[in-house]
Each structure stands twice: as structure tokens, then as C-alpha cells.
């Protein structure tokens, strides 16, 4: 257990974070393991094989914590010995949506946690002249409006791509509060932009930092 000073400092930092970003931006607990994974991913000397291995580990942690944001219902099951156990189960109606291409790196992590989960895709590109984000392609489950959506996108520098993607989901009648954004690295600018645009959406990230590892997609897929 930490000292009184350490606990006080932690509480102050927590309150400052809430004041700046609000309650719907959540981060992974900062452990030495998480910090090591973030360090390896940011290191320019990391080989691609190591990069992918450790990126997949961080993705799994983020996906697991994102799933904790989904609603559960109470249930009672019978054990092999005939005993009763008061447990929990996911409410039905969850799906994933990846923002192509880097968001596809997170799909396997979701499938590893949720067997047979349906996953849609959004492709957003920036206009070469205006630099405005535009949707090129979108494919969702037909009943996505009735589902909780895990929107997957690993790196957010400006937030423009995510804002456009969420707008498309809402055009398909997905409720803002039913969207959970799963992210690895987010800049303060992007966090504030997204929260300002969609204050009811939940954001789960591993880190809010001014410098995002924008090489992630190229390194992960070997196109750098």
C-alpha cells in the first residue's frame, strides 16, 4: 500500500485528468508492463517482428479493458458438482468496427476475446487538396443500430478520422453512448476534439501523450 503522500498525489492527478477530459476518457492502469510495451513500440530500433509481437500484447490489454465497458447481466449457473454460482454474462448485441487500415491490427485481439463476434469496417481517407476526411467505404452488420459498438483505431493524432467514422455510425442510427472507442495512443488534441464532438462516447486508450507513434500502421503491416 502506498504512502499518504503517494495516494494524495495519485488522487490529485486523477482529479486533474477528469477535469481536463471528463469521465468518459479512460486509460489503462499505468503499470511497468504497460510502460514497457509502450516503450518498445515507440523505439525506432525495434524490429518489425518484435514490434508486432509487443503491439499485439498491448492491443490485447486494451481490448480486454474495452470489454469491461460493455454491459453485463447477472446470471445463475449450475457447476459440474451440482452447486449454484451467481455470475455475470455479456448482454447480447455487441460488435466490432475497425477503421481501415491500422484499425485492422486490432481485429484479431477482439476475436481472441470474443469468439464469432461480427466485425464491420470503415475506410476513411484525407482529401489531397483540402485534407478533409471522407468516407470511401463502410460495411456494418445490418442490425448495428441495436448493438454496442467497439470502434477500433490504434493511433489518434488529430481525431479527424475517428470523428468522421463516428458520424457515419450515427448516420446508421448507432447511439453515441453505445460506441466504445478502443485506442492505443492518443494525443491531448485528439482526445479533446473527440470528446468535444461526442461527449457521451466512451474512449479507452493506453496513453494520452503529445507525441503519437504515427509509424504504427506501416511498421505493423510491414509497409514502412
GROMACS .gro file of C-alpha atoms in nm:
model
  224
    1UNK     CA    1   0.000   0.000   0.000
    2UNK     CA    2   0.137   0.345  -0.093
    3UNK     CA    3   0.220   0.621   0.150
    4UNK     CA    4  -0.025   0.901   0.230
    5UNK     CA    5   0.177   1.133   0.004
    6UNK     CA    6   0.167   0.887  -0.288
    7UNK     CA    7  -0.208   0.832  -0.252
    8UNK     CA    8  -0.267   1.207  -0.230
    9UNK     CA    9  -0.059   1.268  -0.544
   10UNK     CA   10  -0.245   0.993  -0.731
   11UNK     CA   11  -0.582   1.142  -0.636
   12UNK     CA   12  -0.471   1.488  -0.745
   13UNK     CA   13  -0.357   1.356  -1.084
   14UNK     CA   14  -0.685   1.167  -1.122
   15UNK     CA   15  -0.890   1.478  -1.049
   16UNK     CA   16  -0.680   1.685  -1.291
   17UNK     CA   17  -0.733   1.422  -1.562
   18UNK     CA   18  -1.110   1.419  -1.503
   19UNK     CA   19  -1.126   1.799  -1.505
   20UNK     CA   20  -0.942   1.812  -1.838
   21UNK     CA   21  -1.103   1.522  -2.026
   22UNK     CA   22  -1.416   1.422  -1.835
   23UNK     CA   23  -1.525   1.078  -1.710
   24UNK     CA   24  -1.568   0.909  -2.049
   25UNK     CA   25  -1.198   0.907  -2.137
   26UNK     CA   26  -1.042   0.609  -1.962
   27UNK     CA   27  -0.683   0.482  -1.964
   28UNK     CA   28  -0.521   0.153  -1.877
   29UNK     CA   29  -0.365   0.143  -1.530
   30UNK     CA   30  -0.006   0.261  -1.569
   31UNK     CA   31   0.195  -0.048  -1.478
   32UNK     CA   32   0.560  -0.119  -1.554
   33UNK     CA   33   0.447  -0.382  -1.806
   34UNK     CA   34   0.226  -0.137  -1.995
   35UNK     CA   35   0.502   0.126  -1.993
   36UNK     CA   36   0.750  -0.129  -2.131
   37UNK     CA   37   0.515  -0.221  -2.415
   38UNK     CA   38   0.465   0.146  -2.500
   39UNK     CA   39   0.841   0.200  -2.494
   40UNK     CA   40   0.916  -0.091  -2.728
   41UNK     CA   41   0.651   0.024  -2.975
   42UNK     CA   42   0.794   0.378  -2.977
   43UNK     CA   43   1.159   0.270  -3.010
   44UNK     CA   44   1.284   0.321  -3.368
   45UNK     CA   45   1.532   0.034  -3.319
   46UNK     CA   46   1.259  -0.223  -3.256
   47UNK     CA   47   1.249  -0.488  -3.530
   48UNK     CA   48   0.921  -0.545  -3.710
   49UNK     CA   49   0.876  -0.895  -3.563
   50UNK     CA   50   0.924  -0.759  -3.210
   51UNK     CA   51   0.706  -0.459  -3.288
   52UNK     CA   52   0.415  -0.676  -3.397
   53UNK     CA   53   0.457  -0.915  -3.103
   54UNK     CA   54   0.452  -0.640  -2.840
   55UNK     CA   55   0.188  -0.436  -3.021
   56UNK     CA   56  -0.040  -0.741  -3.013
   57UNK     CA   57   0.018  -0.768  -2.638
   58UNK     CA   58  -0.082  -0.405  -2.582
   59UNK     CA   59  -0.379  -0.444  -2.815
   60UNK     CA   60  -0.499  -0.741  -2.610
   61UNK     CA   61  -0.480  -0.538  -2.288
   62UNK     CA   62  -0.674  -0.250  -2.444
   63UNK     CA   63  -0.938  -0.483  -2.590
   64UNK     CA   64  -0.981  -0.663  -2.256
   65UNK     CA   65  -1.033  -0.332  -2.076
   66UNK     CA   66  -1.267  -0.210  -2.353
   67UNK     CA   67  -1.482  -0.517  -2.298
   68UNK     CA   68  -1.514  -0.415  -1.933
   69UNK     CA   69  -1.705  -0.109  -2.058
   70UNK     CA   70  -1.979  -0.329  -2.208
   71UNK     CA   71  -2.296  -0.403  -2.009
   72UNK     CA   72  -2.328  -0.729  -1.818
   73UNK     CA   73  -2.631  -0.902  -1.669
   74UNK     CA   74  -2.648  -1.124  -1.363
   75UNK     CA   75  -2.698  -1.497  -1.411
   76UNK     CA   76  -2.706  -1.817  -1.207
   77UNK     CA   77  -2.535  -2.127  -1.343
   78UNK     CA   78  -2.502  -2.485  -1.220
   79UNK     CA   79  -2.149  -2.622  -1.172
   80UNK     CA   80  -2.043  -2.979  -1.261
   81UNK     CA   81  -2.082  -3.070  -0.893
   82UNK     CA   82  -2.443  -2.951  -0.890
   83UNK     CA   83  -2.375  -2.628  -0.700
   84UNK     CA   84  -2.517  -2.291  -0.798
   85UNK     CA   85  -2.298  -1.993  -0.882
   86UNK     CA   86  -2.405  -1.630  -0.907
   87UNK     CA   87  -2.217  -1.492  -1.208
   88UNK     CA   88  -2.226  -1.244  -1.495
   89UNK     CA   89  -2.264  -1.264  -1.870
   90UNK     CA   90  -2.244  -1.014  -2.154
   91UNK     CA   91  -2.567  -0.864  -2.274
   92UNK     CA   92  -2.632  -0.968  -2.630
   93UNK     CA   93  -2.578  -0.733  -2.920
   94UNK     CA   94  -2.209  -0.639  -2.936
   95UNK     CA   95  -1.996  -0.595  -3.247
   96UNK     CA   96  -1.664  -0.451  -3.356
   97UNK     CA   97  -1.586  -0.195  -3.626
   98UNK     CA   98  -1.228  -0.133  -3.741
   99UNK     CA   99  -1.115   0.184  -3.914
  100UNK     CA  100  -0.909   0.061  -4.211
  101UNK     CA  101  -0.619   0.008  -4.233
  102UNK     CA  102  -0.444   0.038  -3.899
  103UNK     CA  103  -0.761  -0.049  -3.709
  104UNK     CA  104  -0.748  -0.394  -3.866
  105UNK     CA  105  -0.444  -0.467  -3.646
  106UNK     CA  106  -0.684  -0.481  -3.351
  107UNK     CA  107  -0.935  -0.722  -3.505
  108UNK     CA  108  -0.757  -1.042  -3.404
  109UNK     CA  109  -0.729  -0.922  -3.045
  110UNK     CA  110  -1.108  -0.878  -3.037
  111UNK     CA  111  -1.169  -1.217  -3.198
  112UNK     CA  112  -0.934  -1.381  -2.945
  113UNK     CA  113  -1.155  -1.244  -2.667
  114UNK     CA  114  -1.498  -1.280  -2.830
  115UNK     CA  115  -1.548  -1.587  -3.046
  116UNK     CA  116  -1.756  -1.533  -3.362
  117UNK     CA  117  -1.810  -1.162  -3.293
  118UNK     CA  118  -1.919  -0.970  -3.602
  119UNK     CA  119  -1.678  -0.701  -3.725
  120UNK     CA  120  -1.756  -0.420  -3.968
  121UNK     CA  121  -1.515  -0.184  -4.144
  122UNK     CA  122  -1.483   0.184  -4.230
  123UNK     CA  123  -1.229   0.328  -4.473
  124UNK     CA  124  -1.163   0.700  -4.431
  125UNK     CA  125  -0.920   0.893  -4.650
  126UNK     CA  126  -0.799   1.254  -4.640
  127UNK     CA  127  -0.859   1.469  -4.945
  128UNK     CA  128  -0.526   1.555  -5.108
  129UNK     CA  129  -0.626   1.920  -5.159
  130UNK     CA  130  -0.849   2.007  -4.863
  131UNK     CA  131  -0.711   1.745  -4.616
  132UNK     CA  132  -1.071   1.683  -4.505
  133UNK     CA  133  -1.161   1.328  -4.404
  134UNK     CA  134  -1.408   1.149  -4.630
  135UNK     CA  135  -1.559   0.803  -4.610
  136UNK     CA  136  -1.463   0.578  -4.901
  137UNK     CA  137  -1.616   0.254  -4.779
  138UNK     CA  138  -1.833   0.132  -4.493
  139UNK     CA  139  -1.969  -0.215  -4.418
  140UNK     CA  140  -2.162  -0.292  -4.099
  141UNK     CA  141  -2.385  -0.565  -3.958
  142UNK     CA  142  -2.741  -0.497  -4.074
  143UNK     CA  143  -2.867  -0.454  -3.718
  144UNK     CA  144  -2.579  -0.236  -3.598
  145UNK     CA  145  -2.821   0.029  -3.469
  146UNK     CA  146  -2.929  -0.216  -3.198
  147UNK     CA  147  -2.574  -0.310  -3.096
  148UNK     CA  148  -2.296  -0.185  -2.872
  149UNK     CA  149  -2.003  -0.100  -3.099
  150UNK     CA  150  -1.631  -0.136  -3.023
  151UNK     CA  151  -1.470   0.107  -3.268
  152UNK     CA  152  -1.102   0.015  -3.317
  153UNK     CA  153  -0.831   0.262  -3.418
  154UNK     CA  154  -0.480   0.243  -3.265
  155UNK     CA  155  -0.333   0.592  -3.323
  156UNK     CA  156  -0.514   0.925  -3.287
  157UNK     CA  157  -0.317   1.241  -3.362
  158UNK     CA  158  -0.589   1.486  -3.466
  159UNK     CA  159  -0.906   1.283  -3.414
  160UNK     CA  160  -1.042   1.374  -3.760
  161UNK     CA  161  -1.063   1.015  -3.885
  162UNK     CA  162  -1.241   0.896  -3.573
  163UNK     CA  163  -1.484   1.189  -3.575
  164UNK     CA  164  -1.578   1.112  -3.935
  165UNK     CA  165  -1.616   0.741  -3.857
  166UNK     CA  166  -1.840   0.805  -3.555
  167UNK     CA  167  -2.051   1.041  -3.767
  168UNK     CA  168  -2.105   0.757  -4.017
  169UNK     CA  169  -2.203   0.517  -3.738
  170UNK     CA  170  -2.455   0.768  -3.605
  171UNK     CA  171  -2.593   0.812  -3.959
  172UNK     CA  172  -2.664   0.437  -3.937
  173UNK     CA  173  -2.863   0.510  -3.618
  174UNK     CA  174  -2.600   0.388  -3.371
  175UNK     CA  175  -2.642   0.578  -3.045
  176UNK     CA  176  -2.342   0.783  -2.937
  177UNK     CA  177  -2.349   0.628  -2.590
  178UNK     CA  178  -2.337   0.279  -2.748
  179UNK     CA  179  -1.994   0.342  -2.903
  180UNK     CA  180  -1.673   0.246  -2.722
  181UNK     CA  181  -1.354   0.364  -2.892
  182UNK     CA  182  -1.060   0.127  -2.839
  183UNK     CA  183  -0.728   0.305  -2.891
  184UNK     CA  184  -0.359   0.254  -2.813
  185UNK     CA  185  -0.210   0.605  -2.832
  186UNK     CA  186  -0.392   0.937  -2.827
  187UNK     CA  187  -0.270   1.299  -2.827
  188UNK     CA  188  -0.432   1.554  -2.595
  189UNK     CA  189  -0.552   1.746  -2.902
  190UNK     CA  190  -0.726   1.441  -3.045
  191UNK     CA  191  -0.880   1.350  -2.709
  192UNK     CA  192  -1.027   1.697  -2.663
  193UNK     CA  193  -1.152   1.712  -3.022
  194UNK     CA  194  -1.333   1.380  -2.997
  195UNK     CA  195  -1.475   1.446  -2.651
  196UNK     CA  196  -1.599   1.786  -2.767
  197UNK     CA  197  -1.771   1.629  -3.068
  198UNK     CA  198  -1.910   1.322  -2.889
  199UNK     CA  199  -1.924   1.376  -2.510
  200UNK     CA  200  -2.135   1.064  -2.449
  201UNK     CA  201  -1.898   0.822  -2.624
  202UNK     CA  202  -1.654   0.617  -2.414
  203UNK     CA  203  -1.285   0.626  -2.510
  204UNK     CA  204  -1.042   0.363  -2.381
  205UNK     CA  205  -0.674   0.425  -2.453
  206UNK     CA  206  -0.340   0.310  -2.313
  207UNK     CA  207  -0.187   0.658  -2.313
  208UNK     CA  208  -0.255   1.027  -2.370
  209UNK     CA  209   0.071   1.185  -2.488
  210UNK     CA  210   0.160   1.481  -2.716
  211UNK     CA  211   0.370   1.260  -2.947
  212UNK     CA  212   0.189   0.966  -3.104
  213UNK     CA  213   0.380   0.680  -3.278
  214UNK     CA  214   0.237   0.758  -3.622
  215UNK     CA  215   0.456   0.490  -3.780
  216UNK     CA  216   0.237   0.223  -3.620
  217UNK     CA  217   0.040   0.109  -3.926
  218UNK     CA  218   0.338   0.097  -4.160
  219UNK     CA  219   0.553  -0.090  -3.906
  220UNK     CA  220   0.281  -0.334  -3.805
  221UNK     CA  221   0.191  -0.434  -4.162
  222UNK     CA  222   0.550  -0.413  -4.292
  223UNK     CA  223   0.493  -0.130  -4.538
  224UNK     CA  224   0.742   0.115  -4.389
   0.00000   0.00000   0.00000
